[in-house]
Coordinates of C-alpha atoms in Angstrom, one line a residue:
Chain A
X24 CA 0.0 0.0 0.0
X25 CA 3.0 2.2 0.1
X26 CA 3.1 2.6 -3.6
X27 CA 0.0 4.8 -4.2
X28 CA 1.0 7.3 -1.5
X29 CA 4.5 7.7 -3.0
X30 CA 3.0 8.1 -6.5
X31 CA 0.5 10.7 -5.2
X32 CA 3.3 12.5 -3.3
X33 CA 5.3 12.7 -6.5
X34 CA 2.5 13.8 -8.7
X35 CA 0.5 16.0 -6.4
X36 CA 2.8 17.6 -3.8
X37 CA 3.7 20.7 -5.6
X38 CA 0.2 21.3 -6.9
X39 CA -1.4 20.8 -3.5
X40 CA 1.1 23.0 -1.8
X41 CA 0.7 25.7 -4.4
X42 CA -3.0 25.7 -3.7
X43 CA -2.7 25.8 0.0
X44 CA -0.1 28.6 -0.1
X45 CA -2.4 30.5 -2.5
X46 CA -5.3 30.1 -0.1
X47 CA -3.5 30.8 3.2
X48 CA -0.5 33.0 2.1
X49 CA 1.2 31.1 4.9
X50 CA 4.2 29.1 3.5
X51 CA 5.1 27.7 6.9
X52 CA 1.6 26.5 7.8
X53 CA 0.8 25.1 4.3
X54 CA 4.0 23.0 4.2
X55 CA 3.6 21.6 7.7
X56 CA 0.0 20.8 7.1
X57 CA 0.6 19.1 3.8
X58 CA 3.4 17.0 5.3
X59 CA 1.0 16.1 8.1
X60 CA -1.7 15.1 5.7
X61 CA 0.6 12.8 3.9
X62 CA 1.6 11.3 7.2
X63 CA -2.0 10.6 8.1
X64 CA -2.6 9.1 4.7
X65 CA 0.3 6.7 5.2
X66 CA -1.4 5.5 8.3
X67 CA -5.0 5.6 7.2
X68 CA -4.9 4.3 3.6
X69 CA -3.4 0.9 4.2
X70 CA -6.3 0.0 6.6
X71 CA -9.2 2.0 5.1
X72 CA -8.1 1.7 1.5
X73 CA -7.0 4.4 -0.9
X74 CA -9.8 7.0 -1.3
X75 CA -11.5 7.7 -4.6
X76 CA -9.9 11.1 -4.9
X77 CA -6.5 11.0 -3.1
X78 CA -5.6 14.7 -3.8
X79 CA -9.0 15.9 -2.4
X80 CA -8.6 13.7 0.7
X81 CA -5.1 15.2 1.3
X82 CA -6.4 18.7 0.7
X83 CA -9.2 18.3 3.2
X84 CA -6.8 16.8 5.8
X85 CA -4.3 19.6 5.2
X86 CA -6.9 22.4 5.4
X87 CA -8.3 20.9 8.6
X88 CA -4.8 21.0 10.0
X89 CA -4.3 24.6 8.9
X90 CA -7.6 25.6 10.6
X91 CA -6.5 23.9 13.8
X92 CA -3.3 25.8 13.8
X93 CA -4.9 29.1 13.0
X94 CA -7.3 28.6 15.9
X95 CA -4.4 27.7 18.1
X96 CA -2.7 30.9 17.1
X97 CA -5.8 32.6 18.3
X98 CA -6.4 34.2 14.9
X99 CA -10.1 34.5 14.3
X100 CA -11.0 32.0 11.7
X101 CA -13.2 34.6 10.0
X102 CA -10.1 36.7 9.2
X103 CA -8.4 33.8 7.4
X104 CA -11.2 32.5 5.1
X105 CA -10.2 29.3 3.5
X106 CA -11.7 29.0 0.1
X107 CA -13.8 25.9 -0.6
X108 CA -12.3 23.9 -3.4
X109 CA -14.6 21.9 -5.5
X110 CA -13.5 18.4 -6.1
X111 CA -12.2 17.5 -9.5
X112 CA -11.9 21.2 -10.4
X113 CA -9.1 22.1 -12.8
X114 CA -6.9 24.2 -10.7
X115 CA -3.3 24.5 -9.6
X116 CA -1.4 25.3 -12.8
X117 CA -1.3 29.0 -12.3
X118 CA -0.9 28.3 -8.6
X119 CA 2.0 26.0 -9.3
X120 CA 3.8 28.5 -11.5
X121 CA 3.4 31.1 -8.7
X122 CA 4.9 28.6 -6.2
X123 CA 7.8 27.9 -8.6
X124 CA 8.5 31.6 -9.1
X125 CA 8.3 32.2 -5.3
X126 CA 10.8 29.4 -4.6
X127 CA 13.2 30.5 -7.4
X128 CA 12.9 34.2 -6.8
X129 CA 16.1 36.1 -7.8
X130 CA 16.3 37.6 -4.3
X131 CA 17.4 34.2 -3.1
X132 CA 20.9 32.8 -3.7
X133 CA 20.8 30.3 -6.5
X134 CA 21.7 27.5 -4.2
X135 CA 19.0 28.4 -1.7
X136 CA 16.6 28.8 -4.5
X137 CA 17.4 25.4 -5.9
X138 CA 17.0 23.7 -2.6
X139 CA 13.8 25.5 -1.8
X140 CA 12.4 24.7 -5.2
X141 CA 13.1 21.0 -4.9
X142 CA 11.5 21.0 -1.4
X143 CA 8.4 23.1 -2.1
X144 CA 7.6 22.2 -5.7
X145 CA 8.7 18.6 -5.9
X146 CA 8.3 17.7 -2.2
X147 CA 11.8 16.1 -2.1
X148 CA 13.0 15.3 1.5
X149 CA 15.6 17.5 3.2
X150 CA 17.8 14.4 3.5
X151 CA 17.8 13.8 -0.3
X152 CA 18.4 17.5 -1.1
X153 CA 21.3 17.4 1.3
X154 CA 22.7 14.4 -0.4
X155 CA 22.3 16.0 -3.8
X156 CA 24.3 19.1 -2.8
X157 CA 26.8 17.1 -0.8
X158 CA 26.2 18.8 2.6
X159 CA 25.2 17.3 5.9
X160 CA 21.4 17.2 6.5
X161 CA 21.3 19.7 9.4
X162 CA 23.2 22.2 7.2
X163 CA 20.6 21.8 4.4
X164 CA 17.8 22.0 7.0
X165 CA 19.2 25.3 8.3
X166 CA 19.6 26.6 4.7
X167 CA 16.0 25.8 3.9
X168 CA 14.8 27.4 7.1
X169 CA 16.7 30.6 6.2
X170 CA 15.4 30.6 2.7
X171 CA 11.8 30.2 3.9
X172 CA 12.3 33.0 6.4
X173 CA 13.7 35.3 3.7
X174 CA 10.8 34.6 1.4
X175 CA 8.2 35.4 4.2
X176 CA 10.1 38.4 5.8
X177 CA 11.2 40.0 2.6
X178 CA 7.7 39.7 1.1
X179 CA 8.5 37.7 -1.9
X180 CA 5.2 37.7 -3.8
X181 CA 3.1 34.7 -4.7
X182 CA 2.4 36.1 -8.0
X183 CA 3.1 35.8 -11.7
X184 CA 4.9 39.0 -12.7
X185 CA 4.3 41.2 -15.8
X186 CA 5.2 40.0 -19.2
X187 CA 8.3 42.2 -19.2
X188 CA 9.7 40.5 -16.1
X189 CA 8.3 36.9 -16.5
X190 CA 10.8 35.6 -19.1
X191 CA 13.7 36.8 -16.9
X192 CA 12.1 35.0 -13.9
X193 CA 11.7 31.9 -15.9
X194 CA 15.4 32.0 -16.7
X195 CA 16.1 32.1 -12.9
X196 CA 13.9 29.0 -12.7
X197 CA 16.0 27.4 -15.5
X198 CA 19.3 28.3 -13.7
X199 CA 17.9 26.8 -10.5
X200 CA 16.9 23.6 -12.3
X201 CA 20.2 23.3 -14.1
X202 CA 22.0 23.7 -10.7
X203 CA 20.0 20.9 -9.3
X204 CA 20.6 18.8 -12.4
X205 CA 24.4 19.3 -12.4
X206 CA 24.5 18.5 -8.7
X207 CA 22.7 15.2 -9.5
X208 CA 24.9 14.6 -12.5
X209 CA 28.2 15.0 -10.6
X210 CA 30.0 11.8 -11.5
X211 CA 31.8 9.3 -9.3
X212 CA 30.7 8.7 -5.8
X213 CA 28.7 5.8 -4.3
X214 CA 25.4 7.7 -4.1
X215 CA 25.1 7.6 -7.9
X216 CA 21.8 5.9 -8.1
X217 CA 20.0 8.4 -5.8
X218 CA 21.6 11.3 -7.6
X219 CA 20.6 10.1 -11.1
X220 CA 17.1 9.9 -9.6
X221 CA 17.3 13.5 -8.5
X222 CA 18.8 14.7 -11.8
X223 CA 15.6 13.2 -13.2
X224 CA 13.7 15.4 -10.7
X225 CA 15.2 18.5 -12.3
X226 CA 13.8 17.3 -15.6
X227 CA 10.4 16.8 -14.0
X228 CA 10.6 20.4 -12.6
X229 CA 11.2 21.9 -16.0
X230 CA 8.4 19.8 -17.5
X231 CA 6.0 20.9 -14.8
X232 CA 6.9 24.6 -15.3
X233 CA 6.6 24.3 -19.1
X234 CA 3.2 22.8 -18.7
X235 CA 1.9 25.9 -16.8
X236 CA 1.2 27.9 -19.9
X237 CA 2.2 29.4 -23.2
X238 CA 4.8 31.8 -21.9
X239 CA 6.6 29.1 -20.0
X240 CA 6.4 26.6 -22.9
X241 CA 7.7 29.2 -25.3
X242 CA 10.6 30.2 -23.1
X243 CA 13.7 29.3 -25.1
X244 CA 16.0 28.9 -22.1
X245 CA 13.6 26.3 -20.5
X246 CA 13.2 24.5 -23.8
X247 CA 16.9 24.4 -24.5
X248 CA 17.6 23.3 -21.0
X249 CA 15.1 20.5 -21.2
X250 CA 16.7 19.3 -24.4
X251 CA 20.2 19.4 -22.8
X252 CA 19.1 17.6 -19.7
X253 CA 17.3 14.9 -21.6
X254 CA 20.2 14.3 -24.0
X255 CA 22.6 13.9 -21.1
X256 CA 20.3 12.1 -18.7
X257 CA 19.5 9.5 -21.5
X258 CA 23.1 8.2 -21.0
X259 CA 22.8 7.6 -17.2
X260 CA 22.8 3.7 -17.4
X261 CA 25.9 3.7 -19.5
X262 CA 27.9 6.1 -17.3
X263 CA 28.7 3.6 -14.5
X264 CA 29.9 0.0 -14.9
X265 CA 29.0 -3.0 -12.8
X266 CA 31.7 -2.1 -10.2
X267 CA 30.3 1.4 -10.0
X268 CA 33.2 3.0 -11.8
X269 CA 32.7 5.9 -14.3
X270 CA 32.6 4.9 -17.9
X271 CA 33.7 7.7 -20.3
X272 CA 31.7 8.5 -23.4
X273 CA 33.8 6.6 -26.0
X274 CA 33.6 3.4 -24.0
X275 CA 29.8 3.6 -23.2
X276 CA 27.5 0.9 -24.4
X277 CA 25.2 3.0 -26.6
X278 CA 22.5 0.3 -26.7
X279 CA 21.7 1.2 -23.0
X280 CA 21.0 4.9 -23.9
X281 CA 17.4 5.8 -23.5
X282 CA 16.4 6.4 -27.1
X283 CA 13.0 7.9 -26.4
X284 CA 14.6 10.6 -24.3
X285 CA 17.2 11.2 -27.0
X286 CA 14.5 11.5 -29.6
X287 CA 12.6 14.0 -27.5
X288 CA 15.8 16.0 -26.9
X289 CA 16.6 16.1 -30.6
X290 CA 13.1 17.2 -31.4
X291 CA 13.3 20.1 -28.9
X292 CA 16.7 21.1 -30.3
X293 CA 15.2 20.9 -33.8
X294 CA 12.3 23.1 -32.9
X295 CA 14.7 25.8 -31.5
X296 CA 17.1 25.7 -34.5
X297 CA 14.3 25.7 -37.1
X298 CA 15.1 22.1 -37.9
X299 CA 18.2 23.0 -40.0
X300 CA 20.3 20.3 -38.5
X301 CA 17.7 17.6 -38.1
X302 CA 15.4 18.2 -41.0
X303 CA 16.0 18.0 -44.7
X304 CA 18.8 20.6 -45.1
X305 CA 22.0 18.7 -46.0
X306 CA 24.7 18.9 -43.3
X307 CA 27.6 21.2 -44.2
X308 CA 31.0 19.6 -44.0
X309 CA 33.1 22.5 -42.9
X310 CA 32.8 24.5 -39.6
X311 CA 31.8 28.1 -39.6
X312 CA 34.6 30.6 -40.5
X313 CA 36.2 32.2 -37.4
X314 CA 34.2 35.2 -36.2
X315 CA 30.9 34.1 -37.6
X316 CA 27.7 35.1 -35.9
X317 CA 27.9 33.5 -32.5
X318 CA 24.5 32.4 -31.6
X319 CA 23.2 30.8 -34.8
X320 CA 23.9 27.1 -34.5
X321 CA 24.4 26.3 -38.2
X322 CA 26.2 28.8 -40.4
X323 CA 24.7 27.5 -43.6
X324 CA 21.3 29.1 -42.9
X325 CA 20.3 32.4 -41.5
X326 CA 18.7 32.5 -38.1
X327 CA 15.1 31.3 -37.9
X328 CA 12.8 34.2 -38.6
X329 CA 11.3 34.4 -35.2
X330 CA 14.8 34.3 -33.7
X331 CA 13.9 31.9 -30.9
X332 CA 17.4 30.8 -30.5
X333 CA 18.5 34.4 -30.0
X334 CA 15.9 35.1 -27.2
X335 CA 18.7 35.4 -24.6
X336 CA 22.3 34.6 -23.9
X337 CA 21.3 32.0 -21.4
X338 CA 19.0 30.3 -24.0
X339 CA 21.9 30.3 -26.5
X340 CA 24.2 28.9 -23.9
X341 CA 21.9 26.0 -23.1
X342 CA 21.1 25.4 -26.8
X343 CA 24.8 25.2 -27.8
X344 CA 25.4 22.7 -25.0
X345 CA 22.4 20.8 -26.1
X346 CA 23.7 20.8 -29.7
X347 CA 26.9 19.3 -28.5
X348 CA 25.1 16.6 -26.6
X349 CA 23.0 16.0 -29.6
X350 CA 26.0 15.4 -31.8
X351 CA 27.2 12.7 -29.4
X352 CA 23.7 11.2 -29.2
X353 CA 23.3 11.1 -33.0
X354 CA 26.6 9.2 -33.6
X355 CA 26.1 5.5 -34.0
X356 CA 29.5 4.9 -32.5
X357 CA 32.2 7.0 -30.9
X358 CA 34.3 7.1 -34.1
X359 CA 31.4 8.4 -36.1
X360 CA 31.1 11.5 -33.9
X361 CA 31.1 14.8 -35.9
X362 CA 33.9 16.5 -34.1
X363 CA 34.1 19.4 -36.6
X364 CA 30.5 20.3 -35.7
X365 CA 31.2 19.9 -32.0
X366 CA 34.4 22.1 -32.2
X367 CA 32.3 24.8 -33.9
X368 CA 29.6 24.7 -31.2
X369 CA 32.4 25.0 -28.6
X370 CA 33.8 28.0 -30.5
X371 CA 30.4 29.7 -30.4
X372 CA 30.0 28.8 -26.7
X373 CA 33.4 30.2 -25.9
X374 CA 32.6 33.4 -27.7
X375 CA 29.4 33.6 -25.6
X376 CA 30.8 32.7 -22.2
X377 CA 34.5 33.5 -22.4
X378 CA 35.0 30.4 -20.1
X379 CA 38.5 28.9 -20.0
X380 CA 36.9 25.5 -19.3
X381 CA 34.9 25.8 -22.5
X382 CA 38.1 26.7 -24.4
X383 CA 39.7 23.5 -23.0
X384 CA 36.8 21.4 -24.2
X385 CA 37.0 23.2 -27.5
X386 CA 40.6 22.2 -27.8
X387 CA 39.8 18.6 -27.2
X388 CA 37.1 18.7 -29.9
X389 CA 39.5 20.3 -32.4
X390 CA 42.1 17.6 -31.6
X391 CA 39.5 14.9 -32.1
X392 CA 38.7 16.4 -35.4
X393 CA 42.3 15.8 -36.3
X394 CA 43.8 19.3 -36.1
X395 CA 46.5 18.8 -33.4
X396 CA 48.4 22.0 -34.1
X397 CA 45.3 24.2 -33.7
X398 CA 44.3 22.2 -30.6
X399 CA 47.7 22.8 -29.0
X400 CA 47.5 26.5 -29.9
X401 CA 44.1 26.8 -28.1
X402 CA 45.7 25.7 -24.9
X403 CA 48.1 28.6 -25.0
X404 CA 47.4 31.1 -22.2
X405 CA 45.0 28.8 -20.4
X406 CA 47.5 28.1 -17.6
X407 CA 46.8 31.6 -16.2
X408 CA 43.1 31.0 -16.0
X409 CA 43.3 27.5 -14.7
X410 CA 46.4 27.4 -12.6
X411 CA 45.5 24.5 -10.4
X412 CA 43.8 22.4 -13.0
X413 CA 45.2 18.9 -13.6
X414 CA 43.0 18.5 -16.6
X415 CA 44.8 21.2 -18.6
X416 CA 48.3 19.5 -18.4
X417 CA 46.6 16.1 -18.9
X418 CA 45.0 17.3 -22.1
X419 CA 48.2 18.9 -23.2
X420 CA 50.1 15.7 -22.5
X421 CA 47.6 13.7 -24.6
X422 CA 48.0 16.1 -27.5
X423 CA 51.8 16.1 -27.3
X424 CA 51.8 12.3 -27.1
X425 CA 49.7 12.1 -30.3
X426 CA 52.0 14.6 -32.0
X427 CA 54.9 12.3 -31.2
X428 CA 56.5 14.8 -28.8
X429 CA 57.0 12.2 -26.1
X430 CA 59.5 14.0 -23.9
X431 CA 57.3 17.1 -23.6
X432 CA 54.3 14.8 -23.1
X433 CA 56.0 13.1 -20.2
X434 CA 56.7 16.4 -18.5
X435 CA 53.1 17.4 -18.9
X436 CA 51.9 14.1 -17.5
X437 CA 54.1 14.7 -14.4
X438 CA 52.5 18.0 -13.8
X439 CA 49.0 16.6 -14.2
X440 CA 49.8 13.7 -11.8
X441 CA 51.2 16.2 -9.2
X442 CA 48.0 18.3 -9.3
X443 CA 45.5 15.5 -9.5
X444 CA 43.8 14.7 -6.2
X445 CA 41.6 11.9 -7.4
X446 CA 43.4 8.5 -6.9
X447 CA 41.8 6.4 -9.7
X448 CA 42.3 9.3 -12.1
X449 CA 46.0 9.6 -11.0
X450 CA 46.5 5.9 -11.7
X451 CA 45.1 6.5 -15.2
X452 CA 47.5 9.3 -15.8
X453 CA 50.5 7.2 -14.5
X454 CA 49.4 4.4 -16.9
X455 CA 49.3 6.8 -19.8
X456 CA 52.6 8.3 -19.0
X457 CA 54.2 4.8 -18.8
X458 CA 52.7 4.0 -22.2
X459 CA 54.7 6.8 -23.8
X460 CA 57.5 5.3 -25.9
X461 CA 60.3 7.5 -24.7
X462 CA 63.0 7.8 -27.2
Chain B
X21 CA 1.3 46.0 3.6
X22 CA 4.9 46.0 4.7
X23 CA 7.2 49.0 5.3
X24 CA 10.5 48.8 3.4
X25 CA 13.6 50.9 3.9
X26 CA 15.4 51.5 0.6
X27 CA 19.0 52.3 1.5
X28 CA 20.8 54.2 -1.3
X29 CA 24.5 53.6 -1.5
X30 CA 26.9 55.2 -3.9
X31 CA 30.3 56.8 -4.0
X32 CA 30.3 60.6 -3.4
X33 CA 32.9 61.0 -6.1
X34 CA 30.5 59.5 -8.7
X35 CA 28.0 62.2 -8.0
X36 CA 30.4 65.1 -7.5
X37 CA 32.5 64.4 -10.6
X38 CA 29.6 63.8 -12.9
X39 CA 28.6 66.2 -15.7
X40 CA 25.8 68.6 -14.8
X41 CA 23.6 67.0 -17.4
X42 CA 24.0 63.6 -15.7
X43 CA 23.2 65.1 -12.4
X44 CA 20.1 66.7 -13.9
X45 CA 19.0 63.3 -15.3
X46 CA 19.5 61.6 -11.9
X47 CA 17.6 64.4 -10.3
X48 CA 14.7 63.8 -12.7
X49 CA 14.9 60.1 -11.9
X50 CA 14.1 60.9 -8.3
X51 CA 11.3 63.2 -9.4
X52 CA 9.9 60.3 -11.5
X53 CA 10.2 58.0 -8.5
X54 CA 8.3 60.4 -6.3
X55 CA 5.6 60.8 -8.8
X56 CA 5.1 57.0 -9.4
X57 CA 5.4 55.9 -5.8
X58 CA 3.4 58.9 -4.4
X59 CA 1.9 58.5 -1.0
X60 CA 3.5 55.1 -0.5
X61 CA 6.7 57.1 0.3
X62 CA 6.5 57.5 4.1
X63 CA 9.8 59.3 4.3
X64 CA 12.9 60.0 2.3
X65 CA 16.0 62.1 2.7
X66 CA 19.3 62.7 1.2
X67 CA 22.1 62.4 3.7
X68 CA 25.2 64.6 4.0
X69 CA 28.5 63.0 3.3
X70 CA 30.0 60.2 5.3
X71 CA 32.7 62.6 6.5
X72 CA 30.0 64.4 8.5
X73 CA 28.9 61.3 10.4
X74 CA 29.2 60.9 14.1
X75 CA 29.1 57.5 15.7
X76 CA 27.7 57.1 19.2
X77 CA 28.7 54.2 21.5
X78 CA 27.9 53.8 25.1
X79 CA 30.2 51.6 27.1
X80 CA 30.1 51.1 30.9
X81 CA 28.1 54.3 31.4
X82 CA 30.3 56.7 29.4
X83 CA 29.2 58.1 26.1
X84 CA 31.9 57.8 23.4
X85 CA 31.6 59.8 20.2
X86 CA 33.7 58.9 17.2
X87 CA 34.2 60.8 14.0
X88 CA 33.0 59.0 10.9
X89 CA 30.6 56.3 9.9
X90 CA 30.7 52.6 11.2
X91 CA 32.7 51.4 8.3
X92 CA 35.0 52.9 5.8
X93 CA 34.0 51.5 2.5
X94 CA 34.0 52.9 -1.0
X95 CA 30.2 52.9 -1.1
X96 CA 28.4 54.9 1.5
X97 CA 24.8 55.4 2.4
X98 CA 23.8 58.6 0.8
X99 CA 20.1 58.6 1.4
X100 CA 17.0 56.5 1.9
X101 CA 13.3 56.1 1.2
X102 CA 10.8 54.6 3.5
X103 CA 8.0 53.1 1.5
X104 CA 5.0 50.9 2.0
X105 CA 4.3 48.1 -0.4
X106 CA 2.4 44.9 -0.8
X107 CA 5.5 42.8 -1.7
X108 CA 9.1 42.8 -2.6
X109 CA 8.5 42.8 -6.4
X110 CA 6.6 46.1 -6.1
X111 CA 9.6 47.7 -4.3
X112 CA 12.0 46.3 -6.8
X113 CA 9.9 47.8 -9.6
X114 CA 9.9 51.2 -8.0
X115 CA 13.7 51.0 -7.5
X116 CA 14.3 50.6 -11.2
X117 CA 13.2 54.3 -11.5
X118 CA 16.1 55.5 -9.4
X119 CA 19.4 56.5 -10.9
X120 CA 21.3 53.4 -12.1
X121 CA 24.6 54.6 -10.5
X122 CA 23.3 53.5 -7.1
X123 CA 23.4 50.2 -5.3
X124 CA 20.1 49.8 -3.4
X125 CA 19.5 47.7 -0.4
X126 CA 15.9 46.8 0.4
X127 CA 15.1 45.9 3.9
X128 CA 11.7 45.0 5.3
X129 CA 10.8 46.7 8.6
X130 CA 9.7 44.5 11.5
X131 CA 6.6 45.4 13.5
X132 CA 7.3 45.4 17.2
X133 CA 4.2 45.1 19.4
X134 CA 3.7 48.0 21.7
X135 CA 6.4 50.1 20.0
X136 CA 4.9 50.9 16.6
X137 CA 1.3 50.9 15.7

């Protein structure tokens, strides 16, 4: 009997909480009361059976609890009218968007906003959120309490802002979702399964938000982010081997990738780029000339008339990342990857973000496309921006080794090994250094 | 309704060294703010420079006066508005009318029973 409650929790928590907050304007009361209602359900349903309309049952239980609390607070019940909610009424979508915008308000730090969104909108437990962000549970509990207090004290509104401001607010929601996703996507440690689960929750969040209305559905940042997350998340089963070790992209068993998610991701990317890459337009064989317009994904065609891809820098950033993930997803095997296209997307991404990490990734793509000289040139000057990175000398070592410059490669490997703090990775570097044929 | 204090911070140099035309524009920003926010402004003043500040501390019965503000930072509080608003977004919207050279800090006021109405 546990199953239905968990399913109802998953599907209904955010909607019910949004409704209760909208009715009471009391975040603290609403959250406590809803948690209490679910607790009662967990005790009552196994004996009495699951009610015909579980959300209505929960709503009634939570509202009763709120009334009790309001009376206990000696607030006249007449001053806090609780609206009657008709059963089966279509409600909650506007309320849900209001709740999302409240939890991901830009006056909160991004980390606090992400945690609060996961808690309020998706009903994820404090313990799981703590695990996601790699902090102890009491720390996360305190962070959530501070965030709730800020929301209430600062008067963050439970409202959908004007059309001028809404797209910007939705981008904050996108940032918050992406932060939650990348925390869940962090490779390596033993808690992998749970975290893959929570990365999936970030996808659910964006889906929920996009379902709240036309403005949200048409928001390019949210669409590009959903595509990006789907394309990366689709590889989750291939990323870890039977012993729990990380499997890098070239070695992954592509038959375990979730094709349906990849197809959906590709379709979303296609919608944003006007289908130029995925429709009938033949693929160009050369990358864009240096200095081409940064935000248009394929240089062979002008930007789509409506300029969806150009809606904002954030949207373009997510879209370019999604396009890179799409190239990997489209390739039947690692050796069929279109590195020319990927290198070009990284070039555009670098122009947009100026990030040294993006430049490093770009260099790797250029090397994979067979242009070692240019790849090595792209590493020049990166040392200043990434002084402690072990990945930079490791990449340089790899390039030098491929170029047959073994002595220089060995020195670069030594530097990488010295800087690397991760034991399995250091072993890998030692192995590669030993494999150099020193002349 | 909540009372919010909008603390206006900026560097004195920025205002003093600016072109008269810029100063006129910023002045007009304040006028526009006043027109838009209207009676929701409960109070508002421009403050004299941080060099005119006096800090009062009372320790073990004696009153100590010190020259200067609490902290020496590049940005100093140069004025404030006290406004009444339904929520934070309303205040943020009003704040966008003020000159963009400022950093603004919005702080909700707490109601203390028996002290304020």
